Amino acid sequence: MKTRAIILSILLALASATSCITLTVASLASSAAYAFETRPTRIKGTTIKQINDKAAIIRNKSGEVYCIVYPFSPYEDGMEINDRFRRGGIYEYDDELSGTKKKLYIYVLSSDIENLAETAIHLDYRYQEQDKQPTYQI
């Protein structure tokens, strides 16, 4: 009888743990599927244009331009950024000077990737169609 009670309590504990894991995975999957590079990249540059409250376009000394997702507080053009980022998707925007569409890699601050991933997903042009439901992978 004691053996059955122990086995039953173990099964109950496993079932509750599994449902917590399933809930966590489901909430991540519903927010989107997204793959970030596993190794961070150091980005050092100056912000040149704000996209939203957590994203901006940055230019490094070599003239390369990226989209970064960063916890600005508050944002200003000309901010010096020097931090580690992980590359995610691609940001597409209309270049006002040339009148063409431009694409930039999206880089998310490594140390705060869990809080900033949703912003990167919303910026990624590949997931802006409502039919596409990405899978979350950090």
mmCIF file with all atom_site columns, C-alpha atoms in Angstrom:
data_model
loop_
_atom_site.group_PDB
_atom_site.id
_atom_site.type_symbol
_atom_site.label_atom_id
_atom_site.label_alt_id
_atom_site.label_comp_id
_atom_site.label_asym_id
_atom_site.label_entity_id
_atom_site.label_seq_id
_atom_site.pdbx_PDB_ins_code
_atom_site.Cartn_x
_atom_site.Cartn_y
_atom_site.Cartn_z
_atom_site.occupancy
_atom_site.B_iso_or_equiv
_atom_site.pdbx_formal_charge
_atom_site.auth_seq_id
_atom_site.auth_comp_id
_atom_site.auth_asym_id
_atom_site.auth_atom_id
_atom_site.pdbx_PDB_model_num
ATOM 1   C CA . MET A 1 1   ? 0.000  0.000  0.000   1.00 0.00 ? 1   MET A CA 1
ATOM 2   C CA . LYS A 1 2   ? 2.847  2.412  0.828   1.00 0.00 ? 2   LYS A CA 1
ATOM 3   C CA . THR A 1 3   ? 4.516  1.615  -2.468  1.00 0.00 ? 3   THR A CA 1
ATOM 4   C CA . ARG A 1 4   ? 1.357  2.535  -4.377  1.00 0.00 ? 4   ARG A CA 1
ATOM 5   C CA . ALA A 1 5   ? 1.070  5.816  -2.475  1.00 0.00 ? 5   ALA A CA 1
ATOM 6   C CA . ILE A 1 6   ? 4.707  6.677  -3.244  1.00 0.00 ? 6   ILE A CA 1
ATOM 7   C CA . ILE A 1 7   ? 4.294  5.815  -6.920  1.00 0.00 ? 7   ILE A CA 1
ATOM 8   C CA . LEU A 1 8   ? 1.070  7.814  -7.108  1.00 0.00 ? 8   LEU A CA 1
ATOM 9   C CA . SER A 1 9   ? 2.708  10.876 -5.507  1.00 0.00 ? 9   SER A CA 1
ATOM 10  C CA . ILE A 1 10  ? 5.688  10.621 -7.892  1.00 0.00 ? 10  ILE A CA 1
ATOM 11  C CA . LEU A 1 11  ? 3.352  10.417 -10.900 1.00 0.00 ? 11  LEU A CA 1
ATOM 12  C CA . LEU A 1 12  ? 1.361  13.373 -9.631  1.00 0.00 ? 12  LEU A CA 1
ATOM 13  C CA . ALA A 1 13  ? 4.559  15.417 -9.155  1.00 0.00 ? 13  ALA A CA 1
ATOM 14  C CA . LEU A 1 14  ? 5.736  14.508 -12.662 1.00 0.00 ? 14  LEU A CA 1
ATOM 15  C CA . ALA A 1 15  ? 2.378  15.427 -14.171 1.00 0.00 ? 15  ALA A CA 1
ATOM 16  C CA . SER A 1 16  ? 2.380  18.837 -12.507 1.00 0.00 ? 16  SER A CA 1
ATOM 17  C CA . ALA A 1 17  ? 5.994  19.495 -13.556 1.00 0.00 ? 17  ALA A CA 1
ATOM 18  C CA . THR A 1 18  ? 5.181  18.473 -17.128 1.00 0.00 ? 18  THR A CA 1
ATOM 19  C CA . SER A 1 19  ? 2.189  20.812 -17.268 1.00 0.00 ? 19  SER A CA 1
ATOM 20  C CA . CYS A 1 20  ? 4.381  23.717 -16.042 1.00 0.00 ? 20  CYS A CA 1
ATOM 21  C CA . ILE A 1 21  ? 6.950  22.960 -18.717 1.00 0.00 ? 21  ILE A CA 1
ATOM 22  C CA . THR A 1 22  ? 4.234  22.681 -21.358 1.00 0.00 ? 22  THR A CA 1
ATOM 23  C CA . LEU A 1 23  ? 2.753  26.000 -20.267 1.00 0.00 ? 23  LEU A CA 1
ATOM 24  C CA . THR A 1 24  ? 6.161  27.708 -20.469 1.00 0.00 ? 24  THR A CA 1
ATOM 25  C CA . VAL A 1 25  ? 6.908  26.269 -23.897 1.00 0.00 ? 25  VAL A CA 1
ATOM 26  C CA . ALA A 1 26  ? 3.427  27.164 -25.131 1.00 0.00 ? 26  ALA A CA 1
ATOM 27  C CA . SER A 1 27  ? 3.758  30.752 -23.969 1.00 0.00 ? 27  SER A CA 1
ATOM 28  C CA . LEU A 1 28  ? 7.134  31.055 -25.667 1.00 0.00 ? 28  LEU A CA 1
ATOM 29  C CA . ALA A 1 29  ? 5.827  29.471 -28.852 1.00 0.00 ? 29  ALA A CA 1
ATOM 30  C CA . SER A 1 30  ? 2.818  31.746 -28.956 1.00 0.00 ? 30  SER A CA 1
ATOM 31  C CA . SER A 1 31  ? 5.013  34.826 -28.738 1.00 0.00 ? 31  SER A CA 1
ATOM 32  C CA . ALA A 1 32  ? 6.939  33.616 -31.790 1.00 0.00 ? 32  ALA A CA 1
ATOM 33  C CA . ALA A 1 33  ? 9.645  31.321 -33.015 1.00 0.00 ? 33  ALA A CA 1
ATOM 34  C CA . TYR A 1 34  ? 12.922 32.950 -33.421 1.00 0.00 ? 34  TYR A CA 1
ATOM 35  C CA . ALA A 1 35  ? 16.517 31.790 -33.679 1.00 0.00 ? 35  ALA A CA 1
ATOM 36  C CA . PHE A 1 36  ? 19.403 33.849 -32.363 1.00 0.00 ? 36  PHE A CA 1
ATOM 37  C CA . GLU A 1 37  ? 23.060 33.198 -33.057 1.00 0.00 ? 37  GLU A CA 1
ATOM 38  C CA . THR A 1 38  ? 24.631 31.318 -30.206 1.00 0.00 ? 38  THR A CA 1
ATOM 39  C CA . ARG A 1 39  ? 27.755 33.464 -30.019 1.00 0.00 ? 39  ARG A CA 1
ATOM 40  C CA . PRO A 1 40  ? 27.534 37.152 -29.175 1.00 0.00 ? 40  PRO A CA 1
ATOM 41  C CA . THR A 1 41  ? 29.130 39.854 -31.322 1.00 0.00 ? 41  THR A CA 1
ATOM 42  C CA . ARG A 1 42  ? 30.611 43.084 -29.980 1.00 0.00 ? 42  ARG A CA 1
ATOM 43  C CA . ILE A 1 43  ? 28.976 46.089 -31.634 1.00 0.00 ? 43  ILE A CA 1
ATOM 44  C CA . LYS A 1 44  ? 30.467 49.507 -31.139 1.00 0.00 ? 44  LYS A CA 1
ATOM 45  C CA . GLY A 1 45  ? 28.899 52.483 -32.844 1.00 0.00 ? 45  GLY A CA 1
ATOM 46  C CA . THR A 1 46  ? 26.671 55.532 -32.777 1.00 0.00 ? 46  THR A CA 1
ATOM 47  C CA . THR A 1 47  ? 22.875 55.565 -32.989 1.00 0.00 ? 47  THR A CA 1
ATOM 48  C CA . ILE A 1 48  ? 21.579 57.423 -36.028 1.00 0.00 ? 48  ILE A CA 1
ATOM 49  C CA . LYS A 1 49  ? 17.812 56.796 -36.098 1.00 0.00 ? 49  LYS A CA 1
ATOM 50  C CA . GLN A 1 50  ? 15.225 55.573 -33.607 1.00 0.00 ? 50  GLN A CA 1
ATOM 51  C CA . ILE A 1 51  ? 12.869 52.819 -34.776 1.00 0.00 ? 51  ILE A CA 1
ATOM 52  C CA . ASN A 1 52  ? 10.854 52.468 -31.566 1.00 0.00 ? 52  ASN A CA 1
ATOM 53  C CA . ASP A 1 53  ? 11.460 52.774 -27.818 1.00 0.00 ? 53  ASP A CA 1
ATOM 54  C CA . LYS A 1 54  ? 13.683 49.647 -27.815 1.00 0.00 ? 54  LYS A CA 1
ATOM 55  C CA . ALA A 1 55  ? 15.234 49.703 -31.271 1.00 0.00 ? 55  ALA A CA 1
ATOM 56  C CA . ALA A 1 56  ? 17.458 51.948 -33.326 1.00 0.00 ? 56  ALA A CA 1
ATOM 57  C CA . ILE A 1 57  ? 19.748 52.007 -36.316 1.00 0.00 ? 57  ILE A CA 1
ATOM 58  C CA . ILE A 1 58  ? 23.426 52.203 -35.437 1.00 0.00 ? 58  ILE A CA 1
ATOM 59  C CA . ARG A 1 59  ? 26.511 52.900 -37.564 1.00 0.00 ? 59  ARG A CA 1
ATOM 60  C CA . ASN A 1 60  ? 29.999 51.688 -36.666 1.00 0.00 ? 60  ASN A CA 1
ATOM 61  C CA . LYS A 1 61  ? 33.286 53.414 -37.539 1.00 0.00 ? 61  LYS A CA 1
ATOM 62  C CA . SER A 1 62  ? 33.600 51.324 -40.715 1.00 0.00 ? 62  SER A CA 1
ATOM 63  C CA . GLY A 1 63  ? 30.262 52.668 -41.935 1.00 0.00 ? 63  GLY A CA 1
ATOM 64  C CA . GLU A 1 64  ? 28.362 49.401 -41.459 1.00 0.00 ? 64  GLU A CA 1
ATOM 65  C CA . VAL A 1 65  ? 24.753 49.877 -40.367 1.00 0.00 ? 65  VAL A CA 1
ATOM 66  C CA . TYR A 1 66  ? 22.720 47.561 -38.111 1.00 0.00 ? 66  TYR A CA 1
ATOM 67  C CA . CYS A 1 67  ? 19.399 47.485 -36.319 1.00 0.00 ? 67  CYS A CA 1
ATOM 68  C CA . ILE A 1 68  ? 19.909 47.014 -32.588 1.00 0.00 ? 68  ILE A CA 1
ATOM 69  C CA . VAL A 1 69  ? 17.360 46.142 -29.938 1.00 0.00 ? 69  VAL A CA 1
ATOM 70  C CA . TYR A 1 70  ? 18.504 47.732 -26.699 1.00 0.00 ? 70  TYR A CA 1
ATOM 71  C CA . PRO A 1 71  ? 16.861 49.035 -23.505 1.00 0.00 ? 71  PRO A CA 1
ATOM 72  C CA . PHE A 1 72  ? 17.242 52.735 -24.256 1.00 0.00 ? 72  PHE A CA 1
ATOM 73  C CA . SER A 1 73  ? 16.297 55.048 -21.414 1.00 0.00 ? 73  SER A CA 1
ATOM 74  C CA . PRO A 1 74  ? 15.736 57.487 -23.034 1.00 0.00 ? 74  PRO A CA 1
ATOM 75  C CA . TYR A 1 75  ? 16.857 57.282 -26.654 1.00 0.00 ? 75  TYR A CA 1
ATOM 76  C CA . GLU A 1 76  ? 18.900 60.037 -28.324 1.00 0.00 ? 76  GLU A CA 1
ATOM 77  C CA . ASP A 1 77  ? 20.518 60.207 -31.762 1.00 0.00 ? 77  ASP A CA 1
ATOM 78  C CA . GLY A 1 78  ? 24.287 60.102 -31.386 1.00 0.00 ? 78  GLY A CA 1
ATOM 79  C CA . MET A 1 79  ? 24.380 57.703 -28.416 1.00 0.00 ? 79  MET A CA 1
ATOM 80  C CA . GLU A 1 80  ? 27.595 55.715 -28.187 1.00 0.00 ? 80  GLU A CA 1
ATOM 81  C CA . ILE A 1 81  ? 26.877 51.986 -27.852 1.00 0.00 ? 81  ILE A CA 1
ATOM 82  C CA . ASN A 1 82  ? 29.525 49.397 -27.027 1.00 0.00 ? 82  ASN A CA 1
ATOM 83  C CA . ASP A 1 83  ? 28.060 46.055 -25.973 1.00 0.00 ? 83  ASP A CA 1
ATOM 84  C CA . ARG A 1 84  ? 27.603 42.393 -26.842 1.00 0.00 ? 84  ARG A CA 1
ATOM 85  C CA . PHE A 1 85  ? 24.693 41.456 -29.119 1.00 0.00 ? 85  PHE A CA 1
ATOM 86  C CA . ARG A 1 86  ? 23.298 38.321 -30.702 1.00 0.00 ? 86  ARG A CA 1
ATOM 87  C CA . ARG A 1 87  ? 22.099 38.419 -34.282 1.00 0.00 ? 87  ARG A CA 1
ATOM 88  C CA . GLY A 1 88  ? 18.488 37.527 -34.928 1.00 0.00 ? 88  GLY A CA 1
ATOM 89  C CA . GLY A 1 89  ? 16.430 38.431 -37.967 1.00 0.00 ? 89  GLY A CA 1
ATOM 90  C CA . ILE A 1 90  ? 16.287 41.107 -40.622 1.00 0.00 ? 90  ILE A CA 1
ATOM 91  C CA . TYR A 1 91  ? 14.762 44.569 -40.375 1.00 0.00 ? 91  TYR A CA 1
ATOM 92  C CA . GLU A 1 92  ? 13.393 46.079 -43.580 1.00 0.00 ? 92  GLU A CA 1
ATOM 93  C CA . TYR A 1 93  ? 12.640 49.768 -44.035 1.00 0.00 ? 93  TYR A CA 1
ATOM 94  C CA . ASP A 1 94  ? 12.146 52.349 -46.766 1.00 0.00 ? 94  ASP A CA 1
ATOM 95  C CA . ASP A 1 95  ? 15.225 54.506 -47.285 1.00 0.00 ? 95  ASP A CA 1
ATOM 96  C CA . GLU A 1 96  ? 13.982 58.057 -47.630 1.00 0.00 ? 96  GLU A CA 1
ATOM 97  C CA . LEU A 1 97  ? 17.031 59.238 -49.577 1.00 0.00 ? 97  LEU A CA 1
ATOM 98  C CA . SER A 1 98  ? 17.114 56.551 -52.260 1.00 0.00 ? 98  SER A CA 1
ATOM 99  C CA . GLY A 1 99  ? 13.442 55.569 -52.187 1.00 0.00 ? 99  GLY A CA 1
ATOM 100 C CA . THR A 1 100 ? 14.359 51.888 -52.007 1.00 0.00 ? 100 THR A CA 1
ATOM 101 C CA . LYS A 1 101 ? 13.827 49.185 -49.408 1.00 0.00 ? 101 LYS A CA 1
ATOM 102 C CA . LYS A 1 102 ? 16.855 48.457 -47.226 1.00 0.00 ? 102 LYS A CA 1
ATOM 103 C CA . LYS A 1 103 ? 17.491 45.413 -45.067 1.00 0.00 ? 103 LYS A CA 1
ATOM 104 C CA . LEU A 1 104 ? 19.599 45.341 -41.912 1.00 0.00 ? 104 LEU A CA 1
ATOM 105 C CA . TYR A 1 105 ? 20.504 42.534 -39.559 1.00 0.00 ? 105 TYR A CA 1
ATOM 106 C CA . ILE A 1 106 ? 18.784 42.768 -36.182 1.00 0.00 ? 106 ILE A CA 1
ATOM 107 C CA . TYR A 1 107 ? 21.089 42.475 -33.171 1.00 0.00 ? 107 TYR A CA 1
ATOM 108 C CA . VAL A 1 108 ? 19.643 42.030 -29.665 1.00 0.00 ? 108 VAL A CA 1
ATOM 109 C CA . LEU A 1 109 ? 21.515 42.897 -26.462 1.00 0.00 ? 109 LEU A CA 1
ATOM 110 C CA . SER A 1 110 ? 22.822 39.553 -25.157 1.00 0.00 ? 110 SER A CA 1
ATOM 111 C CA . SER A 1 111 ? 22.447 40.326 -21.465 1.00 0.00 ? 111 SER A CA 1
ATOM 112 C CA . ASP A 1 112 ? 18.725 41.165 -21.819 1.00 0.00 ? 112 ASP A CA 1
ATOM 113 C CA . ILE A 1 113 ? 17.714 38.885 -24.681 1.00 0.00 ? 113 ILE A CA 1
ATOM 114 C CA . GLU A 1 114 ? 14.712 37.374 -22.879 1.00 0.00 ? 114 GLU A CA 1
ATOM 115 C CA . ASN A 1 115 ? 13.070 40.789 -22.438 1.00 0.00 ? 115 ASN A CA 1
ATOM 116 C CA . LEU A 1 116 ? 13.999 42.147 -25.868 1.00 0.00 ? 116 LEU A CA 1
ATOM 117 C CA . ALA A 1 117 ? 13.283 39.114 -28.070 1.00 0.00 ? 117 ALA A CA 1
ATOM 118 C CA . GLU A 1 118 ? 9.645  40.111 -28.608 1.00 0.00 ? 118 GLU A CA 1
ATOM 119 C CA . THR A 1 119 ? 10.718 43.487 -30.016 1.00 0.00 ? 119 THR A CA 1
ATOM 120 C CA . ALA A 1 120 ? 13.122 41.765 -32.417 1.00 0.00 ? 120 ALA A CA 1
ATOM 121 C CA . ILE A 1 121 ? 10.354 39.475 -33.608 1.00 0.00 ? 121 ILE A CA 1
ATOM 122 C CA . HIS A 1 122 ? 8.029  42.410 -34.301 1.00 0.00 ? 122 HIS A CA 1
ATOM 123 C CA . LEU A 1 123 ? 10.765 44.165 -36.278 1.00 0.00 ? 123 LEU A CA 1
ATOM 124 C CA . ASP A 1 124 ? 11.698 41.139 -38.381 1.00 0.00 ? 124 ASP A CA 1
ATOM 125 C CA . TYR A 1 125 ? 10.072 41.598 -41.771 1.00 0.00 ? 125 TYR A CA 1
ATOM 126 C CA . ARG A 1 126 ? 9.797  37.831 -42.250 1.00 0.00 ? 126 ARG A CA 1
ATOM 127 C CA . TYR A 1 127 ? 7.234  37.587 -39.436 1.00 0.00 ? 127 TYR A CA 1
ATOM 128 C CA . GLN A 1 128 ? 5.110  40.605 -40.187 1.00 0.00 ? 128 GLN A CA 1
ATOM 129 C CA . GLU A 1 129 ? 2.535  38.568 -42.067 1.00 0.00 ? 129 GLU A CA 1
ATOM 130 C CA . GLN A 1 130 ? -0.102 37.256 -39.688 1.00 0.00 ? 130 GLN A CA 1
ATOM 131 C CA . ASP A 1 131 ? -0.012 33.802 -41.243 1.00 0.00 ? 131 ASP A CA 1
ATOM 132 C CA . LYS A 1 132 ? 3.582  33.187 -40.216 1.00 0.00 ? 132 LYS A CA 1
ATOM 133 C CA . GLN A 1 133 ? 4.000  31.833 -36.695 1.00 0.00 ? 133 GLN A CA 1
ATOM 134 C CA . PRO A 1 134 ? 7.708  31.476 -35.866 1.00 0.00 ? 134 PRO A CA 1
ATOM 135 C CA . THR A 1 135 ? 9.181  29.097 -33.303 1.00 0.00 ? 135 THR A CA 1
ATOM 136 C CA . TYR A 1 136 ? 11.047 30.440 -30.279 1.00 0.00 ? 136 TYR A CA 1
ATOM 137 C CA . GLN A 1 137 ? 14.653 29.331 -29.865 1.00 0.00 ? 137 GLN A CA 1
ATOM 138 C CA . ILE A 1 138 ? 17.136 31.216 -27.674 1.00 0.00 ? 138 ILE A CA 1
#
